PDB file of C-alpha atoms and ligand atoms in Angstrom:
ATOM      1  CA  UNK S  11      13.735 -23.364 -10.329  1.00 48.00           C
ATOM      2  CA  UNK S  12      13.425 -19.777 -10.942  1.00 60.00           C
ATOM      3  CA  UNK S  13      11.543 -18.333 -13.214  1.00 75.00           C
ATOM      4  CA  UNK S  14      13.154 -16.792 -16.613  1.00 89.00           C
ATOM      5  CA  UNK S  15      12.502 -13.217 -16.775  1.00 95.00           C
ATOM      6  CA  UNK S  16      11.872 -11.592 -20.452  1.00 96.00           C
ATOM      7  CA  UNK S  17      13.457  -7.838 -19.800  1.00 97.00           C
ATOM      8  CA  UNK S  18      11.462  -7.164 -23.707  1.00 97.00           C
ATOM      9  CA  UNK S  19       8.068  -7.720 -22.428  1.00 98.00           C
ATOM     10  CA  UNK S  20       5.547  -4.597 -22.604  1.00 98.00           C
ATOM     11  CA  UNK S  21       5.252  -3.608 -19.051  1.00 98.00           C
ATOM     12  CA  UNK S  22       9.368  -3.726 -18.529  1.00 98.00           C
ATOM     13  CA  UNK S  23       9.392  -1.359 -21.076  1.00 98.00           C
ATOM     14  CA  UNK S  24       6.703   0.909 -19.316  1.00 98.00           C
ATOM     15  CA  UNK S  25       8.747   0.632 -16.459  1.00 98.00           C
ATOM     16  CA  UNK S  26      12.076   2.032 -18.177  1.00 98.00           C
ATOM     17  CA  UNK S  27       9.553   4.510 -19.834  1.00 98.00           C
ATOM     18  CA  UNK S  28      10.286   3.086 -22.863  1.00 98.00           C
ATOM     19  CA  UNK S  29       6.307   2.986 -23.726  1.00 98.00           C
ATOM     20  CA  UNK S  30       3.891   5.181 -22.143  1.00 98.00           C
ATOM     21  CA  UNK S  31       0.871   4.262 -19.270  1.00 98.00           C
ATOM     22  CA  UNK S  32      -1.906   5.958 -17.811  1.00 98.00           C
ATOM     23  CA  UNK S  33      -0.072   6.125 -14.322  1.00 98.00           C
ATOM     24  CA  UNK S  34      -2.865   6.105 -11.145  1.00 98.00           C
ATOM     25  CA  UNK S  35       0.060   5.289  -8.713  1.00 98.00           C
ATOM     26  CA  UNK S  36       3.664   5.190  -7.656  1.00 98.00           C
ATOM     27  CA  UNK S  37       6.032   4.511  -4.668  1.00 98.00           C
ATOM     28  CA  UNK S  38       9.613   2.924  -4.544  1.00 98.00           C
ATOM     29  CA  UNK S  39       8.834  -0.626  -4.992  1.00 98.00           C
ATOM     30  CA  UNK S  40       5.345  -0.271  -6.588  1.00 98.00           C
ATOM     31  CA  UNK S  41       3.661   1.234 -10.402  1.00 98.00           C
ATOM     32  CA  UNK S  42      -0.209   1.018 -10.863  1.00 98.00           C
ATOM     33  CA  UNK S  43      -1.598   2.150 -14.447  1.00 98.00           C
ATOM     34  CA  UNK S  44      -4.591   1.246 -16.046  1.00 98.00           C
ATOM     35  CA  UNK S  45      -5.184  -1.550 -18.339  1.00 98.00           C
ATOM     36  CA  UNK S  46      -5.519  -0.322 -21.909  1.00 98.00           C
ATOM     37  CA  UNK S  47      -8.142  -2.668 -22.579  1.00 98.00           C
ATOM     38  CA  UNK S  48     -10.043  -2.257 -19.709  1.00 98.00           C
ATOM     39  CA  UNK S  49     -13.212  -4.963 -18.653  1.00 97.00           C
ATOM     40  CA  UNK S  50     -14.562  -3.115 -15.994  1.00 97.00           C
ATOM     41  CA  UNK S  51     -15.003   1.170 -15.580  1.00 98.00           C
ATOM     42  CA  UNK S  52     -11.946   0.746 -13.137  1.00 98.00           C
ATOM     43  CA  UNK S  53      -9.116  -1.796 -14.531  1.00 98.00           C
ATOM     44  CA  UNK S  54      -5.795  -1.329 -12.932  1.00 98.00           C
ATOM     45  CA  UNK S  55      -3.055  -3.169 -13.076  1.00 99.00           C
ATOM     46  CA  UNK S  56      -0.919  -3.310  -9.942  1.00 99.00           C
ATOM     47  CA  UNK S  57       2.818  -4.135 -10.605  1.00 98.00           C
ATOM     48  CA  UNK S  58       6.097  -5.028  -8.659  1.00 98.00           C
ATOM     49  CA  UNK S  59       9.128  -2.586 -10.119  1.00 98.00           C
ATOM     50  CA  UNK S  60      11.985  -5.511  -9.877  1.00 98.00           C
ATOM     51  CA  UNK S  61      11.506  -8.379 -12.079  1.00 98.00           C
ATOM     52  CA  UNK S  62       9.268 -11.169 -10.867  1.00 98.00           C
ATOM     53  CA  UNK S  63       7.316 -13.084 -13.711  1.00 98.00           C
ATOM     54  CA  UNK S  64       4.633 -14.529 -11.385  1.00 98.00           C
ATOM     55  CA  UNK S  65       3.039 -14.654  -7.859  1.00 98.00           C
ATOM     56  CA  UNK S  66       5.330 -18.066  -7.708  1.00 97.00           C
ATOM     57  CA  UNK S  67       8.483 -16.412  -7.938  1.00 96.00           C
ATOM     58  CA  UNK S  68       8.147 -13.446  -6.504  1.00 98.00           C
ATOM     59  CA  UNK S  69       6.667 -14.747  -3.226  1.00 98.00           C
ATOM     60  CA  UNK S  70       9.733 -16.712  -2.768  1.00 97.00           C
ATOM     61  CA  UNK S  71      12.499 -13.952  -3.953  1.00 97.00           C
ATOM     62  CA  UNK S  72      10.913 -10.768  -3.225  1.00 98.00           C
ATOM     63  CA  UNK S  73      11.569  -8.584   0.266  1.00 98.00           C
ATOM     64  CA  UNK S  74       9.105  -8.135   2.215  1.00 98.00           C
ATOM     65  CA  UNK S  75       9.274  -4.312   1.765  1.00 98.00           C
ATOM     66  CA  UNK S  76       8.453  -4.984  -2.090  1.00 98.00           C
ATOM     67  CA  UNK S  77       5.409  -7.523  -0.821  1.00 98.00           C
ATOM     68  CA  UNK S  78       4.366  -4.914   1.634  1.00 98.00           C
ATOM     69  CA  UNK S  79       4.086  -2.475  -0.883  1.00 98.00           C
ATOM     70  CA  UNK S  80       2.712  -4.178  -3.364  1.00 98.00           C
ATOM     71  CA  UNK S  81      -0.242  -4.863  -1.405  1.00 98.00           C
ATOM     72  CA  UNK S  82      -0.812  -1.859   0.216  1.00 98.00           C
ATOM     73  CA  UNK S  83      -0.703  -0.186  -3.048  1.00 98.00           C
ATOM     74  CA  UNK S  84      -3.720  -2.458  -4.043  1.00 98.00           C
ATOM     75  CA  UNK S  85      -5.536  -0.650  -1.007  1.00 98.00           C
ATOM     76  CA  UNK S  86      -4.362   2.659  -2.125  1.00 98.00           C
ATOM     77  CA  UNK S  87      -5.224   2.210  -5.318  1.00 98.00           C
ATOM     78  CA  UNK S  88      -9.211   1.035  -4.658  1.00 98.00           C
ATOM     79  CA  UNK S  89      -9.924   3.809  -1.849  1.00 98.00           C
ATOM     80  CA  UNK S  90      -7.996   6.632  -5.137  1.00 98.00           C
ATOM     81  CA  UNK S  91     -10.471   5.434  -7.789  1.00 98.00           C
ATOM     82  CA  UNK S  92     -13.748   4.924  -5.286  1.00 98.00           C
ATOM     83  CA  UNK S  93     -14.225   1.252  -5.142  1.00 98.00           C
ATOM     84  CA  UNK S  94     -13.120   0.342  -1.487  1.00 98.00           C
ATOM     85  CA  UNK S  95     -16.729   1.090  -0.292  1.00 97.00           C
ATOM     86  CA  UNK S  96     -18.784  -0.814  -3.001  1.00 97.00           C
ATOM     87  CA  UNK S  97     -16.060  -3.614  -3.870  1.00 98.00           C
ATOM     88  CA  UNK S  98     -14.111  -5.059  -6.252  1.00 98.00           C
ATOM     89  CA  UNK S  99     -11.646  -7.549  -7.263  1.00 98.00           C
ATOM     90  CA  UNK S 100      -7.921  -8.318  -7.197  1.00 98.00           C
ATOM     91  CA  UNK S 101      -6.656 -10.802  -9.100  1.00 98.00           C
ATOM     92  CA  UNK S 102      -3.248 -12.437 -10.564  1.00 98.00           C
ATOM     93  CA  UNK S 103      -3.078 -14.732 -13.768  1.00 98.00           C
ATOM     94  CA  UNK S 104      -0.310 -16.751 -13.529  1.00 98.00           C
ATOM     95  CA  UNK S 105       1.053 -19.323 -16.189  1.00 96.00           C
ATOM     96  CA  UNK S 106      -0.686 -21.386 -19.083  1.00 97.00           C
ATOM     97  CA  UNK S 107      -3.622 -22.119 -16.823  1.00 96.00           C
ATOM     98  CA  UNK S 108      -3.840 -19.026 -15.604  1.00 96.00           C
ATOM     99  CA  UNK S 109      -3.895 -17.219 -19.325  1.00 97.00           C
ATOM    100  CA  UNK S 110      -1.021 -14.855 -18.333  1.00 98.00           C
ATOM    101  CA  UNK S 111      -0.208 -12.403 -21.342  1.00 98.00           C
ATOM    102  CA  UNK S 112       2.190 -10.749 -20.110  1.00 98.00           C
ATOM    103  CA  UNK S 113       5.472 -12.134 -17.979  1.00 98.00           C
ATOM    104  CA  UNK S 114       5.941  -9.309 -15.314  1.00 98.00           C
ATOM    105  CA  UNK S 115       4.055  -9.639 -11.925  1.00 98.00           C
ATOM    106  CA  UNK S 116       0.862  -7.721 -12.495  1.00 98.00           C
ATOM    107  CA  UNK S 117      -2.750  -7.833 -10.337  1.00 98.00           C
ATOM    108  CA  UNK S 118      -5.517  -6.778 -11.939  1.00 98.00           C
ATOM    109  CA  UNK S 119      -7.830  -4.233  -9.722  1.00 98.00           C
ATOM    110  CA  UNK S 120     -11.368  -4.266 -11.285  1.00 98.00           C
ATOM    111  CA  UNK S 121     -14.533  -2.731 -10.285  1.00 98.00           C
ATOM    112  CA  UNK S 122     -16.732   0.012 -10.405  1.00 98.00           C
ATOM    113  CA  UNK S 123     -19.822  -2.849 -11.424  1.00 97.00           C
ATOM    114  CA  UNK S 124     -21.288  -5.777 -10.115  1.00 96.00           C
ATOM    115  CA  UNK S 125     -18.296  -8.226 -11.066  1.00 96.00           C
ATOM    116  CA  UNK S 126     -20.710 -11.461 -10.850  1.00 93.00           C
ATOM    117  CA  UNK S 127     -19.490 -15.002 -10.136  1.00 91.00           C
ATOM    118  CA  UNK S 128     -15.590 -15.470  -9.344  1.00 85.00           C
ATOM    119  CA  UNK S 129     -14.873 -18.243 -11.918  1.00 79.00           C
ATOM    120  CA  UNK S 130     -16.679 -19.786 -15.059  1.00 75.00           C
ATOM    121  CA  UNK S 131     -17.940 -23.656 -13.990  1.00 77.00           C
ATOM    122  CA  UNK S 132     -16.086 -26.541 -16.086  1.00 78.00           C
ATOM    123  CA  UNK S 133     -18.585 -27.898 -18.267  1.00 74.00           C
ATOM    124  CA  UNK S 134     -20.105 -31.000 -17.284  1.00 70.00           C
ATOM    125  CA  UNK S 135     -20.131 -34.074 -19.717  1.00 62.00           C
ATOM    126  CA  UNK S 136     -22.931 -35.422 -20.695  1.00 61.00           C
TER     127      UNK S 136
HETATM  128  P1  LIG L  23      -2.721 -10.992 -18.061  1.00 71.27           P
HETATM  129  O1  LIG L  23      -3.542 -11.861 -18.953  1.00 71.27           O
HETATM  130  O2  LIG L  23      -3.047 -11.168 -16.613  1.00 71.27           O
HETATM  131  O3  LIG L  23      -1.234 -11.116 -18.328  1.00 71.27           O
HETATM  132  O4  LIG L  23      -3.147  -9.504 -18.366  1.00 71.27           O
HETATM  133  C1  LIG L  23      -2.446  -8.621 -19.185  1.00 71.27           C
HETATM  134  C2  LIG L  23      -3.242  -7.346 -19.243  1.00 71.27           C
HETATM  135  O5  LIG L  23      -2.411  -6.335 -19.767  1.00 71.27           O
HETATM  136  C3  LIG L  23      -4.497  -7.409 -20.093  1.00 71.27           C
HETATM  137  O6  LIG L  23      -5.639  -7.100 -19.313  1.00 71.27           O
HETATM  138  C4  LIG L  23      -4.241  -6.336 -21.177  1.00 71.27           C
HETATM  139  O7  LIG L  23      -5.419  -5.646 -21.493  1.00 71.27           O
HETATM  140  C5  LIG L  23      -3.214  -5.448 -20.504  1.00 71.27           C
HETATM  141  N1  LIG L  23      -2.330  -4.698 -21.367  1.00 71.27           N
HETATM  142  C6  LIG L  23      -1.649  -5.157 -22.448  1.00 71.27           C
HETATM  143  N2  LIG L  23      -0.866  -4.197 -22.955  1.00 71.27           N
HETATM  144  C7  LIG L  23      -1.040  -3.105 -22.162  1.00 71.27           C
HETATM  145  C8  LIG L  23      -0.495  -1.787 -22.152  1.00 71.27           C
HETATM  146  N3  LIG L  23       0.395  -1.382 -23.075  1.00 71.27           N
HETATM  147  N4  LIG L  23      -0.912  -0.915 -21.205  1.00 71.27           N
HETATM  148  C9  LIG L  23      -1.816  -1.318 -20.282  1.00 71.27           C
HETATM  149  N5  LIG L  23      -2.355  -2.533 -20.235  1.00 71.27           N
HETATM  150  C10 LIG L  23      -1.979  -3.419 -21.157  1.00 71.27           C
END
């Protein structure tokens, strides 16, 4: 089933320039601005134009012009800001598990640090 698209979530208004962003990149399918609250000295996020809530949906519905793009712009985006050569991290929360916020397509592009471990262990029972 495809996923139900809010158009009044925050970054579909940045996209109709309805709220402002700190823009780092742009191309037809593709807008990368930085995350207002960032965790890391470089924090971008990394977002499809067209409407895709998740990774789920828009790996099935997107073109593969918009996937292309999307991916290259990650690349773009970490050789821009200076990270390429000492690393950093892409990710994409996706649903409850995942702790999305915010229902439009967005990777997070983070480094500039030492990042540490990938994922927080469970906690074993006693
Ligand atoms: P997620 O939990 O993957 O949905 O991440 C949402 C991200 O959006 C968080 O890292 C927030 O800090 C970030 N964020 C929320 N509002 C804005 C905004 N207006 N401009 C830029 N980043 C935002």
């Amino acid at each position: 089933m495809a996923e139900v698209y809010d158009t009044e979530n925050i970054f579909a208004k940045i996209l109709r320039g309805e709220l402002p962003c700190d823009k780092v990149y742009e191309d037809e399918h593709v807008l990368a601005f930085k995350d207002l609250y960032p965790k890391a000295p470089v924090h971008v996020l990394i977002l499809p134009k067209r409407p895709y809530v998740s990774v789920t949906d828009f790996s099935q519905s997107a073109s593969d012009a918009e996937i292309a793009a999307w991916i290259r712009a990650a690349g773009n985006v970490a050789r821009e800001l200076g990270v390429a050569e000492g690393g950093y991290r892409v990710l994409c929360n996706v649903g409850r598990d995942g702790h999305q916020e915010v229902a439009h397509l967005h990777m997070h592009l983070v480094g500039g640090r030492d990042l540490g471990g990938m994922i927080r262990r469970e906690e074993r029972q006693p």
